Structure formats: C-alpha cells, structure tokens
Amino acid sequence: MAYSDNRPSFSTQFLLLSLVVLVAGMLAIGLWIHRAIREAVVSRTAGVTALYVDSFIAPVIQDFADLGEIPIQGRERLDALLSETSFGNEIVAFKIWDRRGEILYSPRSDLIGRTFEMADDLTRAFDGEVVSKVSTLEEPENVYERTRWDSLIETYAPVRLEGSDRIVAVSEFYQLPDALESEIRQAQVSGWLIVGAATIIMYLALADMVRRATNTIRSQSSELKTKVEDLEATLRENTKLQHRIQSAASRTTALNEQYLRRVSADIHDGPAQEVAFALMRMDHIAESVTAPENGAQEEIETLRRALASALDDMRAIAQGLRSPISSEMGPCEAARRAVGDYERIYGQDVVLDCMGEETVASVATGITVYRIVQESLANSYKHAGVNQVHVSVHCEPEDVVIAVRDDGAGFDASRQSDEAHLGIAGMRERVEMIGGTFDVRSAPGQGAAVVARIPLSPVRSDV
C-alpha cells in the first residue's frame, strides 16, 4: 500500500511558524509598549500635577520651614486650599511628610503627628525626585483611603525652600485614576494598532516572499524532476544496452569456443590425417630403398622427421584449441580440468581448493574459468619460475571468484600495461566481456596473483 504524506508543505509550515513568532513578538512588544505608555502617562501627569500642587503648597510651607511642624493657622490655610480652590477638584487626598517619616499635615487630623516607616518612594522624593505610581493603597497610612477607593494615583513631590535647593518637606497627594486610565487606554489602543499593523505588514511581506520563493523552488523542482526522469530513462537504456552487449559477449564466447573446436576438428581430420598418411608412405618408400644411392635414404629420413614434427604440432594445436567444457559443468570442475591438463603437460603439481556450493554455470562462464586458470598457470610456468602454484575457486550465489597465486619472481603490476602482457590483456578482455572483473596483484620478489570475479550466468537483455 502506498504511503501518503498528509503533512503540510514546508512553505505552509514556515508561514504558520512565522505567524506564531510574529504574534508572540507582537504581544511581547505590545505589552512592553503598554507598560511604557502607562508609566510615561502617569509620570507626565504626575509631573504636571506636582508643579500645580507645588504652586499652592510651597508658599504655605515656606512660613513654617524651620519650625519642624505646621501650626494650626498653617493647617487651616491648607484645609482652605482643599475646600475653597480648584486644588480640591484635582486632589482627593493629601499629606505632608518630614524627613523623620512624620506626617506634618493631613485632612485626617488623627494622622497628624504620627510617624511611619520611610517607604522607598518617600525616600526618593526627599532625594529630589518626583515619584508617581498607581497605588493599591496597601500602606499603613492609607487606612482611610482604602475604605473609599480601590486604587489611586499616588505622587510624592519634594517641597523646596524658596530660593534654594533645600528640601524641607515632601507633599504626597492622590488623584482619581479615571481620567488618566482613559488617556492610557487611548494611547495603548493606538500603540496596539501600530504594532498590529506593523506585524500584519511584515507577515504579508514575508508571505509574499515565501510564495515567490516557493514558486521558484517548485519550478526548479519540476525542471529537476524532468531532468532526473530523463537521466533515469537514459540510465535504463544504457543498462539495457550494457545487458545486450554482455549477453552478446557471452554468446560470442560460446560461438568462439565452438569455432575453435571446429578448427581443431578440421586440423585433426584434415591436414593431420594427410600428414599421417604421408608419413606412412614415407616409411613404405624407406623400406623399398635398400641401397643408399645418391643419399636418397638420408633425404627420406629428413622428410619423415619433418612430417612427424609437423604432425605433432598440428595435434598439439588441435588439442589446445579444444576445451573440455560442457553445458553441465560447474566452475570447480572446469578449474579441475585446466589444472589436470597443466599437470599432465608440464609435470608440476598444483594445489586446488574449491569453496562454496558447486552449481552448474553457463557455458560462457565455464569456458572463461577454464581459460583463465589455463592461461594463468601457463604464465606462471613460463615467466615466474615458480615452485608452487595455488588455485582457489569460491562459488557464491551469483558469482564465482577465481584466484591463481604463485611464489615466483613477480613484477611491478602498477607499471606494467596490458599491452606488454598479451596473455593478461586476453584474460581481462575475456572476463569483462561477460560482465566480470579482473585484477592482477604482484610485486617484485613477492609472487603474483590473478583474481577474477565471473558471473555464474550471462546477463540477459530484457528487451
């Protein structure tokens, strides 16, 4: 059953991932802008209000700066500010602190004179900084405010002595956050719209870029696929052609062997028989010539020896052309025949090892095995001056590996060409014609090895 991959394409995965990343980035930037806008608006509003409050509070404080407290008349003037001026419309609660953390003034008379732990914001204000924040009113001094409001904008503003930088007190005032929250929301909505619009523009630009890149990749992929298909078709044709060539080579090997057998038979049955008949006649003539007149007997003997030599040569040639290979013979049997012929002709023993399961090989394979072993043994005897030759035949499921090794003088195989060794060239060509591989390994003083891997069956064409 064919496997179907239902996963989205890489471009779709990339767009989805980039959307998640952009949205996450938009949220992170939006939250940061949200917080920054809130802090900026609160700080700006507090700063403006601090200046406004300072214009009312500072003149009252100036008169009592060195007393360390605000007398009753000063408190009455501050009470009047909250009830009779526009100051009271902006401020819902108000306190004045000294450096000891004591409340010098508050509309709540029960807080006046009480000392609380110096909060960080109060300390910063005495250092000259205007500090403002949205307070949840959790501080101990905010008991009254907590009963009426959930949160207020709390601002600490330093009060300086007129004409100097000396801070004589800190005014703490509270404002309702409603108007400020409305302004913050408007600024935040604008910020979110800007961030969202920028994110959408970036995503659309990224999507367009991915779309164009995807189209380019698809076009190139289609072209590449077409080229690959063309190459695969060419490879298939080349493979078929190679199979045809190797099949033809296998048939040629068998036909050549048949032709050699016919030539052998023709030599044996034709010229060899006639020469043999001529020898018989020469013997008859020699018997009839009893007197050595004019050297006739000597001439006849010379002709007889020449004819006998020619007959031996023709029989040897005929015997060499004919290989004892049949269609039912396996690789080990073919090698065994070649080794037996070598031992009979040259009188030298050969070690033969057959490994693997013996199977019936094609005629072309059997002929090739026989000729490779025959030629390799002959080369070892003629050129190497060997004392021992070892032939191994390893039968594999699809191939047979032939190795002929000797302990002779050897030669530099890396510097010898096939043209310099016609026997090696012939063996290589014979093996490669039926789809096998051929290798010669040798070095001076280290003997030589001929290794051939031959397919058990010739390659057949599919067409």
PDB file of C-alpha atoms in Angstrom, residues 250-428:
ATOM      1  CA  SER A 250      28.603 -14.381 -23.668  1.00  0.00           C
ATOM      2  CA  ARG A 251      27.162 -15.778 -26.881  1.00  0.00           C
ATOM      3  CA  THR A 252      30.320 -14.742 -28.706  1.00  0.00           C
ATOM      4  CA  THR A 253      32.457 -16.608 -26.177  1.00  0.00           C
ATOM      5  CA  ALA A 254      30.422 -19.762 -26.726  1.00  0.00           C
ATOM      6  CA  LEU A 255      30.478 -19.307 -30.504  1.00  0.00           C
ATOM      7  CA  ASN A 256      34.227 -18.696 -30.478  1.00  0.00           C
ATOM      8  CA  GLU A 257      34.722 -21.877 -28.500  1.00  0.00           C
ATOM      9  CA  GLN A 258      32.558 -23.762 -30.979  1.00  0.00           C
ATOM     10  CA  TYR A 259      34.563 -22.261 -33.811  1.00  0.00           C
ATOM     11  CA  LEU A 260      37.838 -23.283 -32.147  1.00  0.00           C
ATOM     12  CA  ARG A 261      36.512 -26.807 -31.700  1.00  0.00           C
ATOM     13  CA  ARG A 262      35.594 -26.951 -35.371  1.00  0.00           C
ATOM     14  CA  VAL A 263      39.037 -25.659 -36.347  1.00  0.00           C
ATOM     15  CA  SER A 264      40.572 -28.270 -34.057  1.00  0.00           C
ATOM     16  CA  ALA A 265      38.452 -30.981 -35.636  1.00  0.00           C
ATOM     17  CA  ASP A 266      39.272 -29.756 -39.113  1.00  0.00           C
ATOM     18  CA  ILE A 267      43.002 -29.768 -38.366  1.00  0.00           C
ATOM     19  CA  HIS A 268      42.776 -33.208 -36.803  1.00  0.00           C
ATOM     20  CA  ASP A 269      40.610 -34.723 -39.523  1.00  0.00           C
ATOM     21  CA  GLY A 270      42.157 -32.896 -42.462  1.00  0.00           C
ATOM     22  CA  PRO A 271      45.844 -31.897 -42.586  1.00  0.00           C
ATOM     23  CA  ALA A 272      46.790 -34.114 -39.658  1.00  0.00           C
ATOM     24  CA  GLN A 273      45.353 -37.212 -41.375  1.00  0.00           C
ATOM     25  CA  GLU A 274      47.031 -36.346 -44.637  1.00  0.00           C
ATOM     26  CA  VAL A 275      50.375 -35.807 -42.928  1.00  0.00           C
ATOM     27  CA  ALA A 276      49.926 -39.088 -41.098  1.00  0.00           C
ATOM     28  CA  PHE A 277      49.228 -40.796 -44.425  1.00  0.00           C
ATOM     29  CA  ALA A 278      52.324 -39.118 -45.905  1.00  0.00           C
ATOM     30  CA  LEU A 279      54.399 -40.493 -43.035  1.00  0.00           C
ATOM     31  CA  MET A 280      53.093 -43.980 -43.704  1.00  0.00           C
ATOM     32  CA  ARG A 281      54.023 -43.642 -47.355  1.00  0.00           C
ATOM     33  CA  MET A 282      57.449 -42.310 -46.413  1.00  0.00           C
ATOM     34  CA  ASP A 283      58.008 -45.364 -44.239  1.00  0.00           C
ATOM     35  CA  HIS A 284      56.963 -47.623 -47.134  1.00  0.00           C
ATOM     36  CA  ILE A 285      59.321 -45.815 -49.517  1.00  0.00           C
ATOM     37  CA  ALA A 286      62.129 -46.011 -46.982  1.00  0.00           C
ATOM     38  CA  GLU A 287      61.707 -49.779 -46.723  1.00  0.00           C
ATOM     39  CA  SER A 288      61.840 -50.150 -50.513  1.00  0.00           C
ATOM     40  CA  VAL A 289      65.080 -48.192 -50.792  1.00  0.00           C
ATOM     41  CA  THR A 290      67.765 -50.622 -49.590  1.00  0.00           C
ATOM     42  CA  ALA A 291      70.868 -49.003 -51.012  1.00  0.00           C
ATOM     43  CA  PRO A 292      71.941 -45.566 -50.025  1.00  0.00           C
ATOM     44  CA  GLU A 293      72.213 -44.400 -53.606  1.00  0.00           C
ATOM     45  CA  ASN A 294      72.843 -40.700 -54.034  1.00  0.00           C
ATOM     46  CA  GLY A 295      71.813 -40.104 -50.386  1.00  0.00           C
ATOM     47  CA  ALA A 296      68.151 -40.982 -51.007  1.00  0.00           C
ATOM     48  CA  GLN A 297      67.827 -42.818 -47.706  1.00  0.00           C
ATOM     49  CA  GLU A 298      69.059 -39.762 -45.796  1.00  0.00           C
ATOM     50  CA  GLU A 299      66.685 -37.428 -47.607  1.00  0.00           C
ATOM     51  CA  ILE A 300      63.758 -39.722 -46.933  1.00  0.00           C
ATOM     52  CA  GLU A 301      64.616 -39.770 -43.215  1.00  0.00           C
ATOM     53  CA  THR A 302      64.786 -35.988 -43.133  1.00  0.00           C
ATOM     54  CA  LEU A 303      61.366 -35.678 -44.728  1.00  0.00           C
ATOM     55  CA  ARG A 304      59.950 -38.226 -42.316  1.00  0.00           C
ATOM     56  CA  ARG A 305      61.206 -36.309 -39.274  1.00  0.00           C
ATOM     57  CA  ALA A 306      59.807 -33.048 -40.649  1.00  0.00           C
ATOM     58  CA  LEU A 307      56.430 -34.612 -41.288  1.00  0.00           C
ATOM     59  CA  ALA A 308      56.406 -36.226 -37.838  1.00  0.00           C
ATOM     60  CA  SER A 309      57.217 -32.903 -36.233  1.00  0.00           C
ATOM     61  CA  ALA A 310      54.503 -31.164 -38.221  1.00  0.00           C
ATOM     62  CA  LEU A 311      52.016 -33.848 -37.183  1.00  0.00           C
ATOM     63  CA  ASP A 312      52.908 -33.399 -33.500  1.00  0.00           C
ATOM     64  CA  ASP A 313      52.489 -29.629 -33.801  1.00  0.00           C
ATOM     65  CA  MET A 314      49.118 -29.957 -35.506  1.00  0.00           C
ATOM     66  CA  ARG A 315      47.898 -32.382 -32.866  1.00  0.00           C
ATOM     67  CA  ALA A 316      49.115 -30.055 -30.091  1.00  0.00           C
ATOM     68  CA  ILE A 317      47.382 -27.095 -31.739  1.00  0.00           C
ATOM     69  CA  ALA A 318      44.187 -29.073 -32.141  1.00  0.00           C
ATOM     70  CA  GLN A 319      44.350 -30.215 -28.535  1.00  0.00           C
ATOM     71  CA  GLY A 320      44.922 -26.621 -27.314  1.00  0.00           C
ATOM     72  CA  LEU A 321      42.021 -25.227 -29.313  1.00  0.00           C
ATOM     73  CA  ARG A 322      39.566 -27.739 -27.906  1.00  0.00           C
ATOM     74  CA  SER A 323      38.432 -27.115 -24.290  1.00  0.00           C
ATOM     75  CA  PRO A 324      36.795 -29.982 -22.418  1.00  0.00           C
ATOM     76  CA  ILE A 325      33.843 -27.824 -21.259  1.00  0.00           C
ATOM     77  CA  SER A 326      30.230 -28.949 -21.491  1.00  0.00           C
ATOM     78  CA  SER A 327      26.989 -27.185 -20.656  1.00  0.00           C
ATOM     79  CA  GLU A 328      26.581 -29.311 -17.500  1.00  0.00           C
ATOM     80  CA  MET A 329      29.966 -28.498 -15.961  1.00  0.00           C
ATOM     81  CA  GLY A 330      30.392 -26.314 -12.859  1.00  0.00           C
ATOM     82  CA  PRO A 331      33.217 -23.825 -12.122  1.00  0.00           C
ATOM     83  CA  CYS A 332      35.141 -26.227  -9.877  1.00  0.00           C
ATOM     84  CA  GLU A 333      35.049 -28.971 -12.496  1.00  0.00           C
ATOM     85  CA  ALA A 334      36.225 -26.538 -15.188  1.00  0.00           C
ATOM     86  CA  ALA A 335      39.146 -25.428 -12.981  1.00  0.00           C
ATOM     87  CA  ARG A 336      39.911 -29.043 -12.140  1.00  0.00           C
ATOM     88  CA  ARG A 337      40.137 -29.902 -15.895  1.00  0.00           C
ATOM     89  CA  ALA A 338      42.506 -26.966 -16.503  1.00  0.00           C
ATOM     90  CA  VAL A 339      44.696 -27.953 -13.551  1.00  0.00           C
ATOM     91  CA  GLY A 340      44.758 -31.602 -14.742  1.00  0.00           C
ATOM     92  CA  ASP A 341      45.816 -30.554 -18.258  1.00  0.00           C
ATOM     93  CA  TYR A 342      48.565 -28.346 -16.793  1.00  0.00           C
ATOM     94  CA  GLU A 343      49.912 -31.107 -14.536  1.00  0.00           C
ATOM     95  CA  ARG A 344      49.896 -33.597 -17.416  1.00  0.00           C
ATOM     96  CA  ILE A 345      51.702 -31.271 -19.841  1.00  0.00           C
ATOM     97  CA  TYR A 346      54.173 -29.522 -17.506  1.00  0.00           C
ATOM     98  CA  GLY A 347      54.623 -32.218 -14.866  1.00  0.00           C
ATOM     99  CA  GLN A 348      54.164 -29.785 -11.957  1.00  0.00           C
ATOM    100  CA  ASP A 349      51.703 -30.249  -9.111  1.00  0.00           C
ATOM    101  CA  VAL A 350      49.095 -27.548  -8.388  1.00  0.00           C
ATOM    102  CA  VAL A 351      47.139 -27.030  -5.132  1.00  0.00           C
ATOM    103  CA  LEU A 352      43.413 -26.635  -5.916  1.00  0.00           C
ATOM    104  CA  ASP A 353      40.805 -25.518  -3.345  1.00  0.00           C
ATOM    105  CA  CYS A 354      37.084 -25.366  -4.138  1.00  0.00           C
ATOM    106  CA  MET A 355      34.869 -23.500  -1.663  1.00  0.00           C
ATOM    107  CA  GLY A 356      31.160 -22.902  -1.619  1.00  0.00           C
ATOM    108  CA  GLU A 357      28.349 -24.899  -3.109  1.00  0.00           C
ATOM    109  CA  GLU A 358      29.127 -26.137  -6.616  1.00  0.00           C
ATOM    110  CA  THR A 359      26.470 -25.064  -9.126  1.00  0.00           C
ATOM    111  CA  VAL A 360      26.069 -25.538 -12.843  1.00  0.00           C
ATOM    112  CA  ALA A 361      27.376 -22.479 -14.669  1.00  0.00           C
ATOM    113  CA  SER A 362      26.681 -21.213 -18.163  1.00  0.00           C
ATOM    114  CA  VAL A 363      28.876 -22.432 -20.991  1.00  0.00           C
ATOM    115  CA  ALA A 364      30.451 -18.971 -21.271  1.00  0.00           C
ATOM    116  CA  THR A 365      31.300 -18.987 -17.539  1.00  0.00           C
ATOM    117  CA  GLY A 366      32.757 -22.473 -17.657  1.00  0.00           C
ATOM    118  CA  ILE A 367      34.868 -21.642 -20.712  1.00  0.00           C
ATOM    119  CA  THR A 368      36.093 -18.431 -19.068  1.00  0.00           C
ATOM    120  CA  VAL A 369      37.018 -20.254 -15.840  1.00  0.00           C
ATOM    121  CA  TYR A 370      38.900 -22.895 -17.809  1.00  0.00           C
ATOM    122  CA  ARG A 371      40.786 -20.378 -19.954  1.00  0.00           C
ATOM    123  CA  ILE A 372      41.681 -18.080 -17.007  1.00  0.00           C
ATOM    124  CA  VAL A 373      43.123 -20.977 -14.987  1.00  0.00           C
ATOM    125  CA  GLN A 374      44.841 -22.417 -18.089  1.00  0.00           C
ATOM    126  CA  GLU A 375      46.461 -19.121 -19.109  1.00  0.00           C
ATOM    127  CA  SER A 376      47.418 -18.125 -15.534  1.00  0.00           C
ATOM    128  CA  LEU A 377      49.125 -21.497 -14.916  1.00  0.00           C
ATOM    129  CA  ALA A 378      50.940 -21.305 -18.245  1.00  0.00           C
ATOM    130  CA  ASN A 379      52.183 -17.753 -17.452  1.00  0.00           C
ATOM    131  CA  SER A 380      53.396 -18.881 -14.014  1.00  0.00           C
ATOM    132  CA  TYR A 381      55.387 -21.735 -15.568  1.00  0.00           C
ATOM    133  CA  LYS A 382      56.848 -19.711 -18.436  1.00  0.00           C
ATOM    134  CA  HIS A 383      57.678 -16.393 -16.712  1.00  0.00           C
ATOM    135  CA  ALA A 384      57.744 -16.727 -12.933  1.00  0.00           C
ATOM    136  CA  GLY A 385      59.994 -19.709 -12.219  1.00  0.00           C
ATOM    137  CA  VAL A 386      57.612 -20.923  -9.536  1.00  0.00           C
ATOM    138  CA  ASN A 387      57.929 -23.734  -7.054  1.00  0.00           C
ATOM    139  CA  GLN A 388      54.280 -23.808  -6.018  1.00  0.00           C
ATOM    140  CA  VAL A 389      51.024 -22.618  -7.569  1.00  0.00           C
ATOM    141  CA  HIS A 390      47.747 -22.365  -5.693  1.00  0.00           C
ATOM    142  CA  VAL A 391      44.335 -22.189  -7.418  1.00  0.00           C
ATOM    143  CA  SER A 392      41.205 -21.343  -5.406  1.00  0.00           C
ATOM    144  CA  VAL A 393      37.611 -21.389  -6.643  1.00  0.00           C
ATOM    145  CA  HIS A 394      34.991 -19.748  -4.415  1.00  0.00           C
ATOM    146  CA  CYS A 395      31.397 -20.297  -5.532  1.00  0.00           C
ATOM    147  CA  GLU A 396      28.990 -17.590  -4.405  1.00  0.00           C
ATOM    148  CA  PRO A 397      25.215 -17.360  -5.047  1.00  0.00           C
ATOM    149  CA  GLU A 398      25.645 -15.264  -8.209  1.00  0.00           C
ATOM    150  CA  ASP A 399      29.385 -15.190  -8.929  1.00  0.00           C
ATOM    151  CA  VAL A 400      32.447 -17.392  -8.871  1.00  0.00           C
ATOM    152  CA  VAL A 401      35.782 -15.953  -7.705  1.00  0.00           C
ATOM    153  CA  ILE A 402      38.910 -17.459  -9.271  1.00  0.00           C
ATOM    154  CA  ALA A 403      42.342 -16.782  -7.733  1.00  0.00           C
ATOM    155  CA  VAL A 404      45.625 -18.186  -9.107  1.00  0.00           C
ATOM    156  CA  ARG A 405      48.649 -17.415  -6.908  1.00  0.00           C
ATOM    157  CA  ASP A 406      52.310 -18.359  -7.314  1.00  0.00           C
ATOM    158  CA  ASP A 407      55.511 -17.801  -5.326  1.00  0.00           C
ATOM    159  CA  GLY A 408      57.577 -16.722  -8.325  1.00  0.00           C
ATOM    160  CA  ALA A 409      59.721 -13.681  -9.044  1.00  0.00           C
ATOM    161  CA  GLY A 410      56.735 -11.384  -9.501  1.00  0.00           C
ATOM    162  CA  PHE A 411      56.744  -7.987 -11.201  1.00  0.00           C
ATOM    163  CA  ASP A 412      55.642  -4.411 -10.636  1.00  0.00           C
ATOM    164  CA  ALA A 413      51.972  -4.652 -11.596  1.00  0.00           C
ATOM    165  CA  SER A 414      51.462  -0.886 -11.228  1.00  0.00           C
ATOM    166  CA  ARG A 415      53.979  -0.166 -14.010  1.00  0.00           C
ATOM    167  CA  GLN A 416      53.111  -2.950 -16.414  1.00  0.00           C
ATOM    168  CA  SER A 417      50.489  -2.356 -19.106  1.00  0.00           C
ATOM    169  CA  ASP A 418      48.244  -4.977 -20.657  1.00  0.00           C
ATOM    170  CA  GLU A 419      49.957  -4.303 -23.994  1.00  0.00           C
ATOM    171  CA  ALA A 420      53.206  -5.656 -22.508  1.00  0.00           C
ATOM    172  CA  HIS A 421      51.410  -8.820 -21.340  1.00  0.00           C
ATOM    173  CA  LEU A 422      49.138 -10.040 -24.087  1.00  0.00           C
ATOM    174  CA  GLY A 423      48.098 -13.040 -22.002  1.00  0.00           C
ATOM    175  CA  ILE A 424      46.879 -10.750 -19.210  1.00  0.00           C
ATOM    176  CA  ALA A 425      45.130  -8.485 -21.737  1.00  0.00           C
ATOM    177  CA  GLY A 426      43.359 -11.502 -23.241  1.00  0.00           C
ATOM    178  CA  MET A 427      42.215 -12.741 -19.831  1.00  0.00           C
ATOM    179  CA  ARG A 428      40.975  -9.301 -18.804  1.00  0.00           C
TER     180      ARG A 428
END
